mmCIF file of C-alpha atoms in Angstrom:
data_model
loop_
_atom_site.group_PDB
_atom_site.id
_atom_site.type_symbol
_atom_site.label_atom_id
_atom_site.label_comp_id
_atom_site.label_asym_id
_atom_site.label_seq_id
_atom_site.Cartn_x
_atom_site.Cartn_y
_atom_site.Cartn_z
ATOM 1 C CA UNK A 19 11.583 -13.808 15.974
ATOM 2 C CA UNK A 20 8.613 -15.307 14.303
ATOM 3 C CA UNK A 21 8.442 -15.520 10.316
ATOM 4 C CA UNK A 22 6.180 -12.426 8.971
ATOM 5 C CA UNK A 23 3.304 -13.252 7.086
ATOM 6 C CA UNK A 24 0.542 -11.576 5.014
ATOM 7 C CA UNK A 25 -2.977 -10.973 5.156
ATOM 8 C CA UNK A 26 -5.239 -9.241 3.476
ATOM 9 C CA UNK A 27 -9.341 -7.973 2.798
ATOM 10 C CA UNK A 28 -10.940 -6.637 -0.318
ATOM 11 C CA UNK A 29 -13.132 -3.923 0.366
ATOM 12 C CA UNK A 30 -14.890 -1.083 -0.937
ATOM 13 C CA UNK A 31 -16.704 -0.113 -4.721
ATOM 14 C CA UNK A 32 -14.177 -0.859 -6.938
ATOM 15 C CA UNK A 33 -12.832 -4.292 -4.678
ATOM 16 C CA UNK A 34 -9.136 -2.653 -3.370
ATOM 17 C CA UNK A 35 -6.931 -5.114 -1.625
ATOM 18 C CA UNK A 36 -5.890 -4.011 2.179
ATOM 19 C CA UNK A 37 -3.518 -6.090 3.474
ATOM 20 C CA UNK A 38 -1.937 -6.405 6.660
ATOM 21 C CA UNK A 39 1.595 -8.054 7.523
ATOM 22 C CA UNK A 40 2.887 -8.505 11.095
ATOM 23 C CA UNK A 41 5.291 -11.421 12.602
ATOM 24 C CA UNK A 42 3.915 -15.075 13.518
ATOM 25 C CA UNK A 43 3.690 -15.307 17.431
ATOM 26 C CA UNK A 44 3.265 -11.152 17.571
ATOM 27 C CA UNK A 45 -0.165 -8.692 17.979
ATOM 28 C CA UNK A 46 1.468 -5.611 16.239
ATOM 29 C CA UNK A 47 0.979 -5.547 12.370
ATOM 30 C CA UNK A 48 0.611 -2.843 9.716
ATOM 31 C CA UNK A 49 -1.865 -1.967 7.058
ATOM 32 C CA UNK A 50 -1.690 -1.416 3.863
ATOM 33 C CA UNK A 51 -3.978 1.049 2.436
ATOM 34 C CA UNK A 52 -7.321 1.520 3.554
ATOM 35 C CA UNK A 53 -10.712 1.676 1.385
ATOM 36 C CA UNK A 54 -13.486 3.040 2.941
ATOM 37 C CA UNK A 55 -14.696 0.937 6.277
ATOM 38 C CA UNK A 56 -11.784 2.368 8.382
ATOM 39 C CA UNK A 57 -13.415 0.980 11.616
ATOM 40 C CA UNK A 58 -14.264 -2.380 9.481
ATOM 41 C CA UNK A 59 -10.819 -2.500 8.685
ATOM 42 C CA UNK A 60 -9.842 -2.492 12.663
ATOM 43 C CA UNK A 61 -12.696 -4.394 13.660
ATOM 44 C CA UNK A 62 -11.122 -7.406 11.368
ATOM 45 C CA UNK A 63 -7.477 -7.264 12.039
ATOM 46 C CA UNK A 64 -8.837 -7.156 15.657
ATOM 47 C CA UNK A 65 -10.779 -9.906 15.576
ATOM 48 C CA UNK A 66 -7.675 -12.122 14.579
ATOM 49 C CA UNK A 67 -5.686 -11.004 17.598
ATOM 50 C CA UNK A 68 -4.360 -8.348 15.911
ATOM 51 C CA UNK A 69 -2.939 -4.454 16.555
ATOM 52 C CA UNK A 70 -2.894 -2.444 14.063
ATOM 53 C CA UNK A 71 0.378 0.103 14.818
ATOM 54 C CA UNK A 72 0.947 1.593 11.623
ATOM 55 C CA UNK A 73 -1.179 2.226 8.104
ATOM 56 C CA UNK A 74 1.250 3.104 4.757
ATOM 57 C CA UNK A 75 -0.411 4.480 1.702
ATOM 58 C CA UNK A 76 0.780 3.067 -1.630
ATOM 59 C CA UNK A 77 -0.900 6.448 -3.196
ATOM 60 C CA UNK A 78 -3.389 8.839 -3.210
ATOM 61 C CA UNK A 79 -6.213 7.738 -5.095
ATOM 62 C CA UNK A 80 -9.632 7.451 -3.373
ATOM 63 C CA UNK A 81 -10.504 3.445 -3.450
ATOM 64 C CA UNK A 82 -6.989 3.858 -1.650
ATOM 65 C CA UNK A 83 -7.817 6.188 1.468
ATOM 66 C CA UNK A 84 -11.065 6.621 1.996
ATOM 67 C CA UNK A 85 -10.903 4.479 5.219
ATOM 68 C CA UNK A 86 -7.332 6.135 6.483
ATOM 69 C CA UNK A 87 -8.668 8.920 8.704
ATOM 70 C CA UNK A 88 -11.407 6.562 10.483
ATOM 71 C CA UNK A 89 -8.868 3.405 10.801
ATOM 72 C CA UNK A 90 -6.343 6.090 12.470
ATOM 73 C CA UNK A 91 -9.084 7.460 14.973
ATOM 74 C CA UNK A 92 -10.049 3.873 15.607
ATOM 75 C CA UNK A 93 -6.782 2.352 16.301
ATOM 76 C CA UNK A 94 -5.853 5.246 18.050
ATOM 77 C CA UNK A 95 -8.085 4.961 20.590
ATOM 78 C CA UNK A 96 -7.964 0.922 20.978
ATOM 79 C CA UNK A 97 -3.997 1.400 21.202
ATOM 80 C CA UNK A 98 -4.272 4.043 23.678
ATOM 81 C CA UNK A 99 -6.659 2.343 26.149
ATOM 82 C CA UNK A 100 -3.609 -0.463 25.992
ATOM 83 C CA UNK A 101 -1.175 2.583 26.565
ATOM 84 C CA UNK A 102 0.425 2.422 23.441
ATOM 85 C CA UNK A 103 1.181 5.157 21.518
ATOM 86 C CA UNK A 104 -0.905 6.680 18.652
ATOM 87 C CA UNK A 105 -1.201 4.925 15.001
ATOM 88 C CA UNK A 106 0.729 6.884 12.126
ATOM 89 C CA UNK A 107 0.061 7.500 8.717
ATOM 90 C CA UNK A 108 2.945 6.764 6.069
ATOM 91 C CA UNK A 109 2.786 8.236 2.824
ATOM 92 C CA UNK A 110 4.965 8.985 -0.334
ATOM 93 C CA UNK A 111 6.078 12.908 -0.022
ATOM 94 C CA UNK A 112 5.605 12.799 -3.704
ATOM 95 C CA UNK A 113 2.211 11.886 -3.236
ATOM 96 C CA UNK A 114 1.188 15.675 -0.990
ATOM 97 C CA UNK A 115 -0.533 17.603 -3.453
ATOM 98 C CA UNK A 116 -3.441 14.405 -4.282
ATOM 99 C CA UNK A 117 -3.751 13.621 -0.644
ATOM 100 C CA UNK A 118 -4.523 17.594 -0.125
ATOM 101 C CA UNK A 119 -6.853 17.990 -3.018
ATOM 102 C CA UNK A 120 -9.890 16.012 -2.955
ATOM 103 C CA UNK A 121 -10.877 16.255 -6.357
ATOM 104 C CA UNK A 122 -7.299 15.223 -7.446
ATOM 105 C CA UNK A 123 -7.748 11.923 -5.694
ATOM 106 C CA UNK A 124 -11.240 11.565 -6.467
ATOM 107 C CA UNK A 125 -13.075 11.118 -3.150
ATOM 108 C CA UNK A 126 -15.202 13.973 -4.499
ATOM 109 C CA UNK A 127 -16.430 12.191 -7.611
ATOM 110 C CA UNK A 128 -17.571 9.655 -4.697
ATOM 111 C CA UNK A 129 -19.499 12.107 -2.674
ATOM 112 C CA UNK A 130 -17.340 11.994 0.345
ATOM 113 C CA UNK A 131 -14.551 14.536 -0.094
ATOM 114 C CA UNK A 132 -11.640 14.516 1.862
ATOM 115 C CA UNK A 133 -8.045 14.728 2.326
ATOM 116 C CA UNK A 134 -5.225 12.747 4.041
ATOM 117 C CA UNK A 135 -2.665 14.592 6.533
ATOM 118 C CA UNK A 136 0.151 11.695 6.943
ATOM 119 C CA UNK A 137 1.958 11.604 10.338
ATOM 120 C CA UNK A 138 5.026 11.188 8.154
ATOM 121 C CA UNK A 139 5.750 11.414 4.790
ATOM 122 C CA UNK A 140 8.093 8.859 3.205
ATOM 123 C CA UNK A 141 11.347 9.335 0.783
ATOM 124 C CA UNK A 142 12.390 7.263 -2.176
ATOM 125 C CA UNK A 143 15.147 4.221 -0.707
ATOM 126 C CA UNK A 144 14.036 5.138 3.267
ATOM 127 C CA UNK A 145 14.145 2.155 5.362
ATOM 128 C CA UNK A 146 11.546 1.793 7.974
ATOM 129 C CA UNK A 147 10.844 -0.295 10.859
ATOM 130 C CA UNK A 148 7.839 -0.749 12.265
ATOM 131 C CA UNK A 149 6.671 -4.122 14.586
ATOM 132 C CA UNK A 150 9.894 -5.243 14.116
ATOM 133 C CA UNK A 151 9.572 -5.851 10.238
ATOM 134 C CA UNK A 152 11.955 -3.860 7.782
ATOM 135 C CA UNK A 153 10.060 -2.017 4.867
ATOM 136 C CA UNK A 154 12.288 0.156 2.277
ATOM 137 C CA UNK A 155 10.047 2.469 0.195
ATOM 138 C CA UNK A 156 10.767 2.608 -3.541
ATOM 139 C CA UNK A 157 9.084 5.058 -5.320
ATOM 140 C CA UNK A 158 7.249 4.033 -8.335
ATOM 141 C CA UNK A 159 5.410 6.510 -10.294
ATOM 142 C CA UNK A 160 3.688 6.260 -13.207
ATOM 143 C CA UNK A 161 -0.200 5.665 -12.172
ATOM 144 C CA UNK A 162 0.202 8.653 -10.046
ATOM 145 C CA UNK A 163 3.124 11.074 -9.707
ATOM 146 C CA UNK A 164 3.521 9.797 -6.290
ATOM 147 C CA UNK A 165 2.673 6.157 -5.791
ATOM 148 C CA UNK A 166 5.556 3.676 -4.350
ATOM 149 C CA UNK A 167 5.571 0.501 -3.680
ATOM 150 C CA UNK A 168 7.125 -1.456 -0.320
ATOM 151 C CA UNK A 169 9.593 -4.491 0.123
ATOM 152 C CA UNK A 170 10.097 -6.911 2.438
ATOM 153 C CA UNK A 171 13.347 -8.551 1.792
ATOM 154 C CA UNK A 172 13.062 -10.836 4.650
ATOM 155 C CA UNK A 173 10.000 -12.197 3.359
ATOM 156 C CA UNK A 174 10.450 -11.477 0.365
ATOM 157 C CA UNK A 175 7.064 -9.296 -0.287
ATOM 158 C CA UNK A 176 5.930 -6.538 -2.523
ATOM 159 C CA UNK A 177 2.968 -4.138 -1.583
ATOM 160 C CA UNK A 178 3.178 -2.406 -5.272
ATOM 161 C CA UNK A 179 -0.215 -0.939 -4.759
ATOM 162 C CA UNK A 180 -1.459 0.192 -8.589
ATOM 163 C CA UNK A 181 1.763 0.089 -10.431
ATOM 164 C CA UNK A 182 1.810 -3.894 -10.781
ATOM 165 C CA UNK A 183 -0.656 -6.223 -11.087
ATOM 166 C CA UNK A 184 -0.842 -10.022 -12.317
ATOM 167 C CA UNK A 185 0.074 -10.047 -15.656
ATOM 168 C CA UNK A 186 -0.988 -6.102 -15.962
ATOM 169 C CA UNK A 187 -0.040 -2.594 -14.718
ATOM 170 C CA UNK A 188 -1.705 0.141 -13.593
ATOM 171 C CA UNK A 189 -3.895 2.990 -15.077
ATOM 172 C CA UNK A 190 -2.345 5.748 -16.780
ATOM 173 C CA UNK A 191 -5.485 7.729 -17.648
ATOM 174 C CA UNK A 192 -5.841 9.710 -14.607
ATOM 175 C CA UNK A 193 -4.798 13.010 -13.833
ATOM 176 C CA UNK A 194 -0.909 12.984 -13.153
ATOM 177 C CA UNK A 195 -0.619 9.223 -14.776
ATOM 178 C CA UNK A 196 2.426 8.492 -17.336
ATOM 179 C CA UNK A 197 2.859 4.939 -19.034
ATOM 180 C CA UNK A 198 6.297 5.853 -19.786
ATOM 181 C CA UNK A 199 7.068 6.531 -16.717
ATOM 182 C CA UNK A 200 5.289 3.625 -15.264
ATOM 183 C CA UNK A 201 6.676 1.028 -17.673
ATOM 184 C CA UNK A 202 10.463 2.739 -15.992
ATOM 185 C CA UNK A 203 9.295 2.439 -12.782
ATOM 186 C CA UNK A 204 8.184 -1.157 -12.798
ATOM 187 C CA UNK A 205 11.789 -2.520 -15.192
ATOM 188 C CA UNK A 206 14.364 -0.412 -13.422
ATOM 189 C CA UNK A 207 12.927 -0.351 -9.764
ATOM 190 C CA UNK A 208 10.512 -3.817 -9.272
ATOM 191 C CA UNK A 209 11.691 -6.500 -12.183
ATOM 192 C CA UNK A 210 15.460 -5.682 -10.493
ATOM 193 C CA UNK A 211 14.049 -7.828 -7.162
ATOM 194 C CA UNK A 212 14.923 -11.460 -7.046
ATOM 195 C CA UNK A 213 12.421 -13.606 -9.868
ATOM 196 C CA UNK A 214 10.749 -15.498 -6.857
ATOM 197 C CA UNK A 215 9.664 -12.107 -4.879
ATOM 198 C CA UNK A 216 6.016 -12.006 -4.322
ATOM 199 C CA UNK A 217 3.933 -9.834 -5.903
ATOM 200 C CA UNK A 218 0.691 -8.347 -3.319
ATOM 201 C CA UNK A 219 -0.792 -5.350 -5.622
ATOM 202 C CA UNK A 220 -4.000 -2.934 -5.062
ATOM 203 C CA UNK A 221 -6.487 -5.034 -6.936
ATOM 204 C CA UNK A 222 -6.768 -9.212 -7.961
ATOM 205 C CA UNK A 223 -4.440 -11.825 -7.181
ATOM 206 C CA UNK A 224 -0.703 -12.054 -6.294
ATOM 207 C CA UNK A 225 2.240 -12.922 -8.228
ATOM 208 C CA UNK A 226 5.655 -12.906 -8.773
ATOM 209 C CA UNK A 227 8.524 -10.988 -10.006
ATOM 210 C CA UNK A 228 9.697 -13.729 -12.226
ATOM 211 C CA UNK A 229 6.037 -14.103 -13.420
ATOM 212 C CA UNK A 230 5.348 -11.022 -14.438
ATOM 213 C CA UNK A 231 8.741 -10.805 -16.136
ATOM 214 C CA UNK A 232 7.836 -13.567 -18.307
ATOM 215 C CA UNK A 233 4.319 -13.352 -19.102
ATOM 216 C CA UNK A 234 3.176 -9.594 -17.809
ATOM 217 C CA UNK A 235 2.052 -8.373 -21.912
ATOM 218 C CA UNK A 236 3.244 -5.327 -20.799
ATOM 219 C CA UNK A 237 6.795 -5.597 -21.518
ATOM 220 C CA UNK A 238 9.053 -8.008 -23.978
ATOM 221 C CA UNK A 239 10.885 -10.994 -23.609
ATOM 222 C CA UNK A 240 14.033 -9.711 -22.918
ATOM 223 C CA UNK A 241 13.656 -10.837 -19.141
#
């Protein structure tokens, strides 16, 4: 099998990363959250020979979904005029009561409420496979009750969404948010991967484990 690689967009009001990850030499690949643009999103990811199989939501929060029901209904109908089954929508189970409420995950504040019915939801350790690429879930709370992040061991990726950023972390000032129990979430769960891990979160640039171990301002020395 071909090595599995990354790509990504930045899209919507607030410039949220959507990225995409699929095996060199394949078509299938899944998305990582999706801003508004749904049918942009598609449009993209087909335009580089692309099929999008699968979208997984890191959390709730509106500059996070607001494209999920549109890039469903337009993958959807691509993959079924191939005769390929329907695209899902993965989410955190913790994460039910924000996708439900649309003032809870903002989209109202944005004048286009809405909510997010997942295909599936998603457990804390579960393993999935999708395209033939291995994703465990690890739930990481903290900027929402809900949010988890996603590893790729083979590759040796991290989607962590809004818990992680380069040399940051995520808001805690929302409804639902905790810095304590983000600041657990991101040393007993994500600085536990191996130092050279990289490091894809919901907004700016990438990193690494070992990076943000060192230098995030977040958190001491002790690493």
């Amino acid at each position: 099998m071909g090595k599995i690689k990354i790509g990504g967009m930045v899209i919507g009001a607030v410039q949220t990363n959507c990225y995409f990850v699929y095996r060199e030499g394949e078509k299938d690949c899944i998305v990582f959250d999706a801003p508004d643009t749904g049918k942009e999103i598609v449009r993209r990811i087909e335009g580089a020979g692309l099929h999008v199989r699968a979208l997984i939501l890191t959390h709730g929060h509106f500059d996070h979904i607001m494209g999920a029901q549109d890039l469903r209904t337009s993958a959807s109908g691509l993959a079924e005029s191939r005769g390929e089954e329907s695209v899902k929508i993965y989410a955190p189970s913790a994460e039910k009561e924000m996708l439900s409420d649309s003032s809870y995950n903002m989209t109202a504040m944005m004048d286009n409420p809405m909510t997010v019915r997942p295909n599936e939801w998603l457990e804390d350790g579960q393993e999935l496979e999708i395209a033939d690429i291995k994703i465990k879930v690890i739930f990481t709370p903290g900027h929402t009750p809900g949010s988890a992040s996603f590893y790729i061991e083979e590759a040796g990726f991290l989607i962590s969404g809004d818990t992680l950023f380069q040399e940051s972390v995520g808001r805690t000032d929302f409804k639902g948010g905790s810095a304590q129990t983000l600041s657990k979430s991101i040393e007993e769960k994500l600085f536990t991967l191996p130092d050279d891990t990289q490091v894809f979160p919901g907004h700016g640039a990438s990193t690494t484990i070992g990076h943000e171990k060192k230098y995030n301002p977040f958190f001491t020395d002790e690493f």
